[in-house]
Structures are given as structure tokens and as C-alpha cells.
Coordinates of N, CA, C and O in Angstrom, one line a residue:
X121 N 0.8 -1.2 0.0 CA 0.0 0.0 0.0 C 0.9 1.2 0.0 O 1.9 1.3 0.7
X122 N 0.5 2.3 -0.8 CA 1.3 3.5 -0.9 C 1.0 4.4 0.3 O -0.2 4.6 0.7
X123 N 2.0 5.0 0.8 CA 1.8 6.1 1.8 C 2.0 7.4 1.1 O 2.5 7.5 0.0
X124 N 1.7 8.5 1.8 CA 1.8 9.8 1.2 C 3.3 10.1 0.8 O 3.5 10.8 -0.2
X125 N 4.2 9.6 1.5 CA 5.6 9.8 1.2 C 6.0 9.1 -0.1 O 7.1 9.4 -0.7
X126 N 5.2 8.1 -0.5 CA 5.6 7.3 -1.7 C 5.1 8.0 -3.0 O 5.5 7.7 -4.1
X127 N 4.2 9.0 -2.8 CA 3.6 9.7 -4.0 C 4.6 10.8 -4.5 O 5.1 11.6 -3.8
X128 N 4.8 10.7 -5.8 CA 5.8 11.6 -6.4 C 4.9 12.8 -7.0 O 4.0 12.6 -7.7
X129 N 5.3 14.0 -6.6 CA 4.6 15.2 -7.0 C 5.4 15.8 -8.1 O 6.6 16.1 -7.9
X130 N 4.8 16.1 -9.2 CA 5.5 16.7 -10.4 C 5.5 18.2 -10.2 O 4.5 18.8 -9.7
X131 N 6.5 18.8 -10.8 CA 6.5 20.3 -10.8 C 5.4 20.9 -11.6 O 5.0 22.1 -11.4
X132 N 4.9 20.2 -12.6 CA 3.8 20.7 -13.4 C 2.5 20.1 -13.0 O 1.5 20.1 -13.8
X133 N 2.3 19.6 -11.8 CA 1.1 19.1 -11.3 C -0.1 20.0 -11.4 O -1.2 19.6 -11.9
X134 N 0.0 21.3 -11.1 CA -1.1 22.2 -11.3 C -1.6 22.2 -12.7 O -2.8 22.2 -13.0
X135 N -0.7 22.2 -13.7 CA -1.1 22.2 -15.1 C -1.8 20.9 -15.4 O -2.9 21.0 -16.1
X136 N -1.3 19.8 -15.0 CA -2.0 18.5 -15.3 C -3.4 18.4 -14.6 O -4.3 18.0 -15.3
X137 N -3.5 18.9 -13.4 CA -4.8 18.9 -12.7 C -5.8 19.8 -13.5 O -6.9 19.5 -13.6
X138 N -5.3 21.0 -14.0 CA -6.1 21.9 -14.8 C -6.7 21.2 -16.0 O -7.8 21.3 -16.4
X139 N -5.8 20.4 -16.7 CA -6.3 19.6 -17.9 C -7.4 18.6 -17.5 O -8.4 18.5 -18.1
X140 N -7.2 18.0 -16.3 CA -8.1 17.0 -15.8 C -9.5 17.7 -15.6 O -10.5 17.2 -15.9
X141 N -9.4 18.8 -15.0 CA -10.7 19.6 -14.6 C -11.4 20.0 -15.9 O -12.6 19.8 -16.0
X142 N -10.7 20.4 -16.9 CA -11.3 20.9 -18.2 C -11.8 19.7 -19.0 O -12.8 19.8 -19.7
X143 N -11.1 18.6 -19.0 CA -11.6 17.4 -19.7 C -12.6 16.6 -19.0 O -13.3 15.7 -19.7
X144 N -12.8 16.8 -17.7 CA -13.8 16.1 -17.0 C -14.6 17.1 -16.1 O -14.6 17.1 -14.9
X145 N -15.4 18.0 -16.8 CA -16.0 19.0 -16.1 C -17.1 18.6 -15.1 O -17.4 19.4 -14.2
X146 N -17.6 17.4 -15.2 CA -18.6 16.9 -14.2 C -18.0 16.3 -13.0 O -18.7 16.1 -12.0
X147 N -16.7 16.1 -13.0 CA -16.0 15.6 -11.8 C -15.6 16.8 -10.9 O -15.5 17.9 -11.3
X148 N -15.4 16.5 -9.6 CA -15.0 17.6 -8.7 C -13.8 17.1 -8.0 O -13.8 16.6 -6.8
X149 N -12.6 17.3 -8.6 CA -11.4 16.9 -8.0 C -10.9 17.7 -6.8 O -10.0 17.3 -6.1
X150 N -11.6 18.8 -6.5 CA -11.2 19.7 -5.4 C -11.2 19.0 -4.1 O -10.4 19.4 -3.2
X151 N -12.0 18.0 -3.9 CA -12.1 17.4 -2.7 C -10.8 16.6 -2.3 O -10.5 16.4 -1.2
X152 N -10.1 16.2 -3.4 CA -8.9 15.4 -3.1 C -7.6 16.3 -3.4 O -6.5 15.7 -3.4
X153 N -7.7 17.6 -3.6 CA -6.6 18.4 -3.9 C -6.1 19.1 -2.7 O -6.9 19.5 -1.8
X154 N -4.8 19.4 -2.7 CA -4.2 20.2 -1.6 C -4.6 21.6 -1.8 O -5.0 22.1 -2.9
X155 N -4.6 22.4 -0.7 CA -4.9 23.8 -0.8 C -4.0 24.5 -1.8 O -4.4 25.4 -2.5
X156 N -2.7 24.1 -1.8 CA -1.8 24.7 -2.7 C -2.2 24.5 -4.2 O -2.1 25.4 -5.0
X157 N -2.7 23.3 -4.5 CA -3.1 23.0 -5.9 C -4.4 23.8 -6.2 O -4.5 24.4 -7.3
X158 N -5.3 23.8 -5.3 CA -6.6 24.5 -5.5 C -6.3 26.0 -5.7 O -7.0 26.6 -6.5
X159 N -5.3 26.6 -5.1 CA -5.0 28.0 -5.2 C -4.1 28.3 -6.3 O -3.8 29.5 -6.6
X160 N -3.6 27.3 -7.0 CA -2.6 27.6 -8.1 C -3.3 28.3 -9.2 O -4.6 28.2 -9.4
X161 N -2.6 29.1 -10.0 CA -3.2 29.9 -11.1 C -3.8 29.0 -12.2 O -4.8 29.3 -12.8
X162 N -3.1 27.8 -12.4 CA -3.6 26.9 -13.4 C -5.0 26.3 -13.1 O -5.9 26.3 -13.9
X163 N -5.1 25.9 -11.8 CA -6.4 25.3 -11.4 C -7.5 26.4 -11.3 O -8.6 26.2 -11.8
X164 N -7.1 27.6 -10.9 CA -8.0 28.7 -10.8 C -8.5 29.1 -12.2 O -9.7 29.3 -12.4
X165 N -7.6 29.1 -13.2 CA -8.0 29.4 -14.6 C -8.9 28.4 -15.1 O -9.9 28.7 -15.8
X166 N -8.6 27.1 -14.8 CA -9.5 26.0 -15.3 C -10.9 26.2 -14.8 O -11.9 26.1 -15.5
X167 N -11.1 26.6 -13.5 CA -12.4 26.8 -12.9 C -13.0 28.1 -13.6 O -14.3 28.1 -13.8
X168 N -12.3 29.1 -13.9 CA -12.8 30.3 -14.6 C -13.3 29.9 -15.9 O -14.4 30.4 -16.4
X169 N -12.6 29.1 -16.6 CA -13.0 28.6 -18.0 C -14.4 27.9 -17.9 O -15.3 28.1 -18.6
X170 N -14.4 26.9 -16.9 CA -15.7 26.2 -16.8 C -16.8 27.1 -16.4 O -18.0 26.9 -16.9
X171 N -16.6 28.1 -15.6 CA -17.6 29.1 -15.2 C -18.1 29.9 -16.4 O -19.3 30.1 -16.6
X172 N -17.1 30.2 -17.3 CA -17.6 31.0 -18.5 C -18.4 30.1 -19.4 O -19.4 30.6 -20.0
X173 N -18.2 28.8 -19.4 CA -19.0 27.9 -20.2 C -20.4 27.7 -19.6 O -21.4 27.7 -20.3
X174 N -20.4 27.5 -18.3 CA -21.7 27.3 -17.6 C -22.6 28.5 -17.6 O -23.8 28.4 -17.7
X175 N -22.0 29.7 -17.6 CA -22.7 30.9 -17.7 C -22.9 31.5 -19.1 O -23.5 32.6 -19.3
X176 N -22.4 30.7 -20.1 CA -22.5 31.2 -21.5 C -21.8 32.5 -21.7 O -22.3 33.3 -22.5
X177 N -20.8 32.8 -21.0 CA -20.0 34.0 -21.1 C -19.0 33.9 -22.2 O -17.9 33.6 -22.0
X178 N -19.5 34.2 -23.4 CA -18.6 34.1 -24.6 C -17.4 35.0 -24.6 O -16.4 34.7 -25.1
X179 N -17.6 36.2 -24.0 CA -16.5 37.1 -23.9 C -15.3 36.6 -23.1 O -14.2 36.7 -23.5
X180 N -15.6 36.0 -22.0 CA -14.6 35.4 -21.1 C -14.0 34.2 -21.8 O -12.7 34.0 -21.8
X181 N -14.8 33.4 -22.5 CA -14.3 32.3 -23.2 C -13.3 32.7 -24.3 O -12.2 32.1 -24.4
X182 N -13.7 33.6 -25.1 CA -12.8 34.0 -26.2 C -11.6 34.7 -25.7 O -10.5 34.6 -26.3
X183 N -11.7 35.5 -24.7 CA -10.5 36.1 -24.1 C -9.5 35.0 -23.6 O -8.3 35.1 -23.8
X184 N -10.0 34.0 -22.9 CA -9.2 32.9 -22.5 C -8.6 32.2 -23.7 O -7.4 31.8 -23.7
X185 N -9.4 31.9 -24.7 CA -8.9 31.2 -25.9 C -7.8 32.0 -26.6 O -6.8 31.4 -27.1
X186 N -7.8 33.3 -26.5 CA -6.8 34.1 -27.1 C -5.5 34.1 -26.4 O -4.4 34.2 -26.9
X187 N -5.6 33.9 -25.0 CA -4.4 34.0 -24.2 C -3.8 32.6 -23.7 O -2.7 32.6 -23.2
X188 N -4.6 31.6 -23.9 CA -4.1 30.3 -23.3 C -3.1 29.6 -24.1 O -2.9 29.9 -25.3
X189 N -2.5 28.6 -23.5 CA -1.5 27.8 -24.3 C -2.2 26.8 -25.2 O -3.5 26.6 -25.1
X190 N -1.5 26.1 -26.0 CA -2.1 25.2 -27.0 C -2.9 24.1 -26.4 O -4.0 23.8 -26.9
X191 N -2.4 23.4 -25.3 CA -3.1 22.3 -24.7 C -4.4 22.7 -24.1 O -5.5 22.0 -24.2
X192 N -4.4 23.9 -23.4 CA -5.7 24.4 -22.9 C -6.7 24.7 -24.0 O -7.9 24.4 -23.9
X193 N -6.2 25.3 -25.1 CA -7.0 25.6 -26.2 C -7.7 24.3 -26.8 O -8.9 24.3 -27.1
X194 N -6.9 23.3 -26.9 CA -7.4 22.0 -27.4 C -8.5 21.4 -26.4 O -9.5 20.9 -26.9
X195 N -8.3 21.6 -25.1 CA -9.3 21.1 -24.2 C -10.6 21.9 -24.2 O -11.7 21.3 -24.0
X196 N -10.6 23.2 -24.6 CA -11.8 24.0 -24.6 C -12.4 24.2 -26.0 O -13.5 24.7 -26.1
X197 N -11.7 23.7 -27.0 CA -12.2 23.8 -28.4 C -13.5 23.2 -28.6 O -14.3 23.7 -29.4
X198 N -13.9 22.1 -28.0 CA -15.2 21.5 -28.2 C -16.4 22.4 -27.9 O -17.5 22.2 -28.4
X199 N -16.1 23.5 -27.2 CA -17.2 24.4 -26.8 C -17.2 25.6 -27.7 O -18.0 26.5 -27.5
X200 N -16.4 25.6 -28.8 CA -16.3 26.8 -29.6 C -17.6 27.2 -30.3 O -18.0 28.3 -30.2
X201 N -18.3 26.2 -30.9 CA -19.6 26.5 -31.6 C -20.6 27.1 -30.6 O -21.4 28.0 -30.9
X202 N -20.7 26.5 -29.4 CA -21.6 26.9 -28.3 C -21.3 28.4 -28.0 O -22.3 29.2 -27.9
X203 N -20.1 28.8 -27.9 CA -19.7 30.1 -27.5 C -19.9 31.1 -28.7 O -20.3 32.2 -28.5
X204 N -19.7 30.6 -29.9 CA -20.0 31.4 -31.1 C -21.4 31.8 -31.1 O -21.8 32.9 -31.4
X205 N -22.3 30.8 -30.9 CA -23.7 31.0 -30.9 C -24.1 32.0 -29.8 O -25.0 32.9 -30.0
X206 N -23.5 31.9 -28.7 CA -23.8 32.8 -27.6 C -23.5 34.2 -28.0 O -24.2 35.1 -27.7
X207 N -22.3 34.4 -28.6 CA -21.9 35.7 -29.1 C -22.9 36.3 -30.1 O -23.3 37.5 -30.1
X208 N -23.2 35.5 -31.1 CA -24.2 35.9 -32.1 C -25.5 36.2 -31.6 O -26.1 37.2 -31.9
X209 N -26.0 35.4 -30.7 CA -27.3 35.6 -30.1 C -27.3 36.9 -29.2 O -28.4 37.6 -29.2
X210 N -26.2 37.2 -28.6 CA -26.2 38.5 -27.9 C -26.2 39.7 -28.8 O -26.9 40.7 -28.5
X211 N -25.5 39.6 -29.9 CA -25.6 40.7 -30.9 C -27.0 40.9 -31.4 O -27.5 42.0 -31.6
X212 N -27.7 39.7 -31.6 CA -29.1 39.8 -32.1 C -30.0 40.4 -31.1 O -30.8 41.3 -31.4
X213 N -29.9 40.0 -29.8 CA -30.8 40.4 -28.8 C -30.5 41.9 -28.3 O -31.4 42.6 -28.1
X214 N -29.2 42.2 -28.2 CA -28.9 43.5 -27.7 C -28.8 44.6 -28.7 O -29.0 45.8 -28.4
X215 N -28.3 44.3 -29.9 CA -28.1 45.3 -31.0 C -29.0 45.1 -32.2 O -28.8 45.7 -33.2
X216 N -30.0 44.2 -32.0 CA -30.8 43.9 -33.2 C -30.1 43.3 -34.3 O -30.5 43.4 -35.5
X217 N -29.0 42.7 -34.0 CA -28.2 42.0 -35.1 C -27.1 42.9 -35.7 O -26.4 42.4 -36.6
X218 N -27.1 44.2 -35.4 CA -26.2 45.1 -36.1 C -24.8 44.9 -35.7 O -24.5 44.8 -34.5
X219 N -23.9 44.8 -36.7 CA -22.4 44.7 -36.4 C -21.7 45.9 -36.9 O -22.0 46.3 -38.0
X220 N -20.9 46.5 -36.1 CA -20.1 47.7 -36.5 C -19.1 47.3 -37.6 O -19.0 48.0 -38.6
X221 N -18.5 46.2 -37.4 CA -17.5 45.8 -38.4 C -17.6 44.3 -38.5 O -17.4 43.5 -37.6
X222 N -18.1 43.8 -39.7 CA -18.3 42.4 -40.0 C -17.0 41.6 -39.8 O -16.9 40.6 -39.1
X223 N -15.9 42.2 -40.3 CA -14.6 41.5 -40.2 C -14.1 41.3 -38.8 O -13.7 40.3 -38.3
X224 N -14.3 42.4 -38.0 CA -13.9 42.4 -36.6 C -14.7 41.3 -35.8 O -14.2 40.6 -35.0
X225 N -16.0 41.3 -36.2 CA -16.9 40.4 -35.5 C -16.5 38.9 -35.8 O -16.4 38.1 -34.8
X226 N -16.3 38.5 -37.0 CA -16.0 37.1 -37.3 C -14.6 36.8 -36.8 O -14.4 35.6 -36.4
X227 N -13.7 37.7 -36.7 CA -12.4 37.5 -36.1 C -12.5 37.3 -34.6 O -11.8 36.4 -34.1
X228 N -13.3 38.0 -34.0 CA -13.6 37.9 -32.5 C -14.1 36.5 -32.2 O -13.7 36.0 -31.1
X229 N -14.9 36.0 -33.1 CA -15.5 34.6 -32.8 C -14.6 33.5 -33.4 O -15.0 32.4 -33.4
X230 N -13.3 33.8 -33.7 CA -12.3 32.8 -34.1 C -12.7 32.1 -35.4 O -12.5 30.9 -35.5
X231 N -13.3 32.8 -36.4 CA -13.5 32.2 -37.7 C -12.3 32.5 -38.5 O -11.7 33.6 -38.4
X232 N -12.0 31.6 -39.4 CA -10.8 31.8 -40.3 C -11.1 32.8 -41.4 O -10.2 33.4 -42.0
X233 N -12.3 32.9 -41.8 CA -12.7 33.7 -43.0 C -14.1 34.1 -42.9 O -14.9 33.6 -42.1
X234 N -14.5 35.1 -43.7 CA -15.9 35.5 -43.7 C -16.7 34.4 -44.3 O -17.9 34.2 -43.8
X235 N -16.2 33.6 -45.2 CA -17.0 32.5 -45.8 C -17.3 31.4 -44.7 O -18.4 30.9 -44.7
X236 N -16.3 31.2 -43.8 CA -16.6 30.2 -42.7 C -17.6 30.7 -41.8 O -18.5 30.0 -41.3
X237 N -17.6 32.1 -41.6 CA -18.6 32.7 -40.7 C -20.0 32.6 -41.4 O -21.0 32.2 -40.7
X238 N -20.1 32.9 -42.6 CA -21.4 32.8 -43.4 C -21.9 31.4 -43.4 O -23.1 31.2 -43.2
X239 N -21.0 30.4 -43.6 CA -21.4 29.0 -43.6 C -22.0 28.6 -42.2 O -23.0 27.9 -42.1
X240 N -21.3 29.1 -41.1 CA -21.8 28.8 -39.8 C -23.2 29.4 -39.6 O -24.1 28.8 -39.0
X241 N -23.4 30.7 -40.0 CA -24.7 31.3 -39.9 C -25.7 30.5 -40.6 O -26.8 30.2 -40.1
X242 N -25.4 30.2 -41.9 CA -26.4 29.4 -42.7 C -26.8 28.1 -42.0 O -27.9 27.7 -42.0
X243 N -25.8 27.4 -41.5 CA -26.0 26.1 -40.8 C -26.9 26.3 -39.6 O -27.7 25.4 -39.2
X244 N -26.9 27.5 -39.0 CA -27.7 27.8 -37.8 C -28.9 28.7 -38.2 O -29.5 29.3 -37.3
X245 N -29.3 28.6 -39.4 CA -30.5 29.3 -39.9 C -30.5 30.8 -39.7 O -31.4 31.4 -39.2
X246 N -29.3 31.4 -40.0 CA -29.2 32.9 -39.9 C -28.5 33.3 -41.2 O -27.9 32.5 -42.0
X247 N -28.5 34.6 -41.4 CA -27.8 35.2 -42.6 C -27.5 36.6 -42.3 O -27.9 37.2 -41.3
X248 N -26.6 37.2 -43.2 CA -26.2 38.6 -43.0 C -27.0 39.4 -44.1 O -27.0 39.0 -45.3
X249 N -27.5 40.5 -43.7 CA -28.2 41.4 -44.6 C -27.5 42.8 -44.4 O -26.9 43.1 -43.4
X250 N -27.6 43.6 -45.4 CA -27.1 45.0 -45.3 C -28.3 45.9 -45.5 O -29.1 45.8 -46.4
X251 N -28.5 46.8 -44.6 CA -29.6 47.8 -44.7 C -29.2 49.1 -43.9 O -28.2 49.1 -43.2
X252 N -30.0 50.1 -44.2 CA -29.8 51.4 -43.6 C -30.1 51.3 -42.1 O -31.1 50.8 -41.6
X253 N -29.1 51.8 -41.3 CA -29.4 51.9 -39.8 C -30.0 53.3 -39.6 O -29.3 54.3 -39.8
X254 N -31.2 53.3 -39.1 CA -31.8 54.6 -38.7 C -31.1 55.3 -37.6 O -30.9 56.5 -37.6
X255 N -30.5 54.6 -36.7 CA -29.8 55.1 -35.6 C -28.5 55.8 -36.0 O -28.1 56.8 -35.5
X256 N -27.8 55.1 -36.9 CA -26.5 55.6 -37.3 C -26.5 56.4 -38.6 O -25.6 57.1 -39.0
X257 N -27.6 56.3 -39.4 CA -27.8 57.1 -40.6 C -26.9 56.6 -41.7 O -26.5 57.4 -42.6
X258 N -26.5 55.3 -41.7 CA -25.7 54.7 -42.8 C -26.0 53.2 -42.9 O -26.7 52.6 -42.0
X259 N -25.5 52.6 -44.0 CA -25.7 51.2 -44.2 C -24.8 50.4 -43.2 O -23.7 50.7 -42.9
X260 N -25.4 49.3 -42.6 CA -24.7 48.4 -41.7 C -25.1 47.0 -42.0 O -26.1 46.7 -42.7
X261 N -24.2 46.1 -41.6 CA -24.5 44.7 -41.7 C -25.2 44.2 -40.5 O -24.9 44.6 -39.3
X262 N -26.2 43.3 -40.7 CA -27.0 42.8 -39.6 C -27.1 41.3 -39.8 O -27.1 40.7 -40.9
X263 N -27.1 40.6 -38.6 CA -27.4 39.2 -38.6 C -28.9 39.0 -38.3 O -29.4 39.6 -37.4
X264 N -29.5 38.2 -39.1 CA -30.9 38.0 -38.9 C -31.2 36.5 -39.0 O -30.5 35.7 -39.7
X265 N -32.2 36.0 -38.3 CA -32.6 34.6 -38.3 C -33.4 34.4 -39.6 O -34.2 35.2 -40.0
X266 N -33.3 33.2 -40.2 CA -34.0 32.9 -41.4 C -35.3 32.2 -40.9 O -35.3 31.2 -40.1
X267 N -36.4 32.8 -41.3 CA -37.7 32.3 -40.9 C -38.1 31.0 -41.8 O -37.6 30.9 -42.9
X268 N -38.9 30.2 -41.2 CA -39.4 29.0 -41.9 C -39.9 29.4 -43.3 O -40.8 30.2 -43.4
X269 N -39.5 28.7 -44.3 CA -39.9 29.0 -45.7 C -39.2 30.1 -46.4 O -39.4 30.3 -47.6
X270 N -38.4 30.9 -45.6 CA -37.7 32.1 -46.2 C -36.5 31.6 -47.0 O -35.9 30.6 -46.6
X271 N -36.2 32.3 -48.1 CA -35.0 31.9 -48.8 C -33.8 32.1 -48.0 O -33.7 33.1 -47.2
X272 N -32.8 31.2 -48.1 CA -31.6 31.3 -47.3 C -30.4 32.0 -47.9 O -29.4 32.0 -47.3
X273 N -30.6 32.7 -49.0 CA -29.5 33.3 -49.7 C -29.0 34.5 -48.8 O -29.8 35.1 -48.1
X274 N -27.7 34.7 -48.9 CA -27.1 35.8 -48.1 C -27.1 37.1 -49.0 O -26.6 37.0 -50.1
X275 N -27.6 38.2 -48.5 CA -27.6 39.4 -49.2 C -26.3 40.2 -49.0 O -25.8 40.3 -48.0

């Protein structure tokens, strides 16, 4: 039987624990972690990432994705579409779908190109239209939902 003195602790244990937390979000390893591990920046960041996913906080998610290392990015990549939809839905609900800069918006949501963004919208029954903004007094791009039976072409 192993005693505590037989357990080898790695210098990168906080990093490994953070991967475990991200890859197994339904488990709660905190009950078996030392206070030092729980308070490490890596484990704290993993919990922040999970909180951003649980609360659908796309801004925190994309900020983390922009700043994290490659392995963390791989661990949270499966949630990318969920967070993209959260961002798009927020623009639709708060701004009526209006985007100040189409290119900035699709870059913010980690799309490789405008075509990839348009394909994602089409897959999720949305499209981009251009129309006059009464508030701004100029033409703007808007994301709108495609209604049942409506043509899906992008204007």
C-alpha cells in the first residue's frame, strides 16, 4: 500500500490537474486536492473557464482562448460553436443583429474567414443582410434569423 511519502509530485502538477478539470467538467477533484493546488493559477484558470462555459459568457471564453496555451485551447475547443452562438445571439438580442465591423466580429469569434462565418450562420439558420441603420444614418451589416420557408441566400 502506498503512503503519502511514496507519492511523487511533479513540478507541473497544477497544469496537469487543470487539464483534468477541463476534460472532466462533471467531476469535482477539489475534494482530493491540496490547498496549494486549489489555489494555483492553473487550477483557478480552469475553474474560470468552466464558469464561463456554464454561464455562457462568450467574452470570457474568447479572451481565455486568445491567451491560453495550446493544450488548454485543445481542451476547450469542443465548446467553440456553443460560444460562437452565444456571441451571435447576444448581438441579435442587444443590438438587433447590427455589427459595426463584420470582419472584426468574425475574427472575434475565431472564424478563419468571412466564408466560414457565413457558412456557420447558414447552418444555424441565420444570414447577413445590409440595410440602412436609422440610428447611425448609414448602411450596416445585420445578422438575422431565417424564418421557416424564407429563402436562405445571403444578401
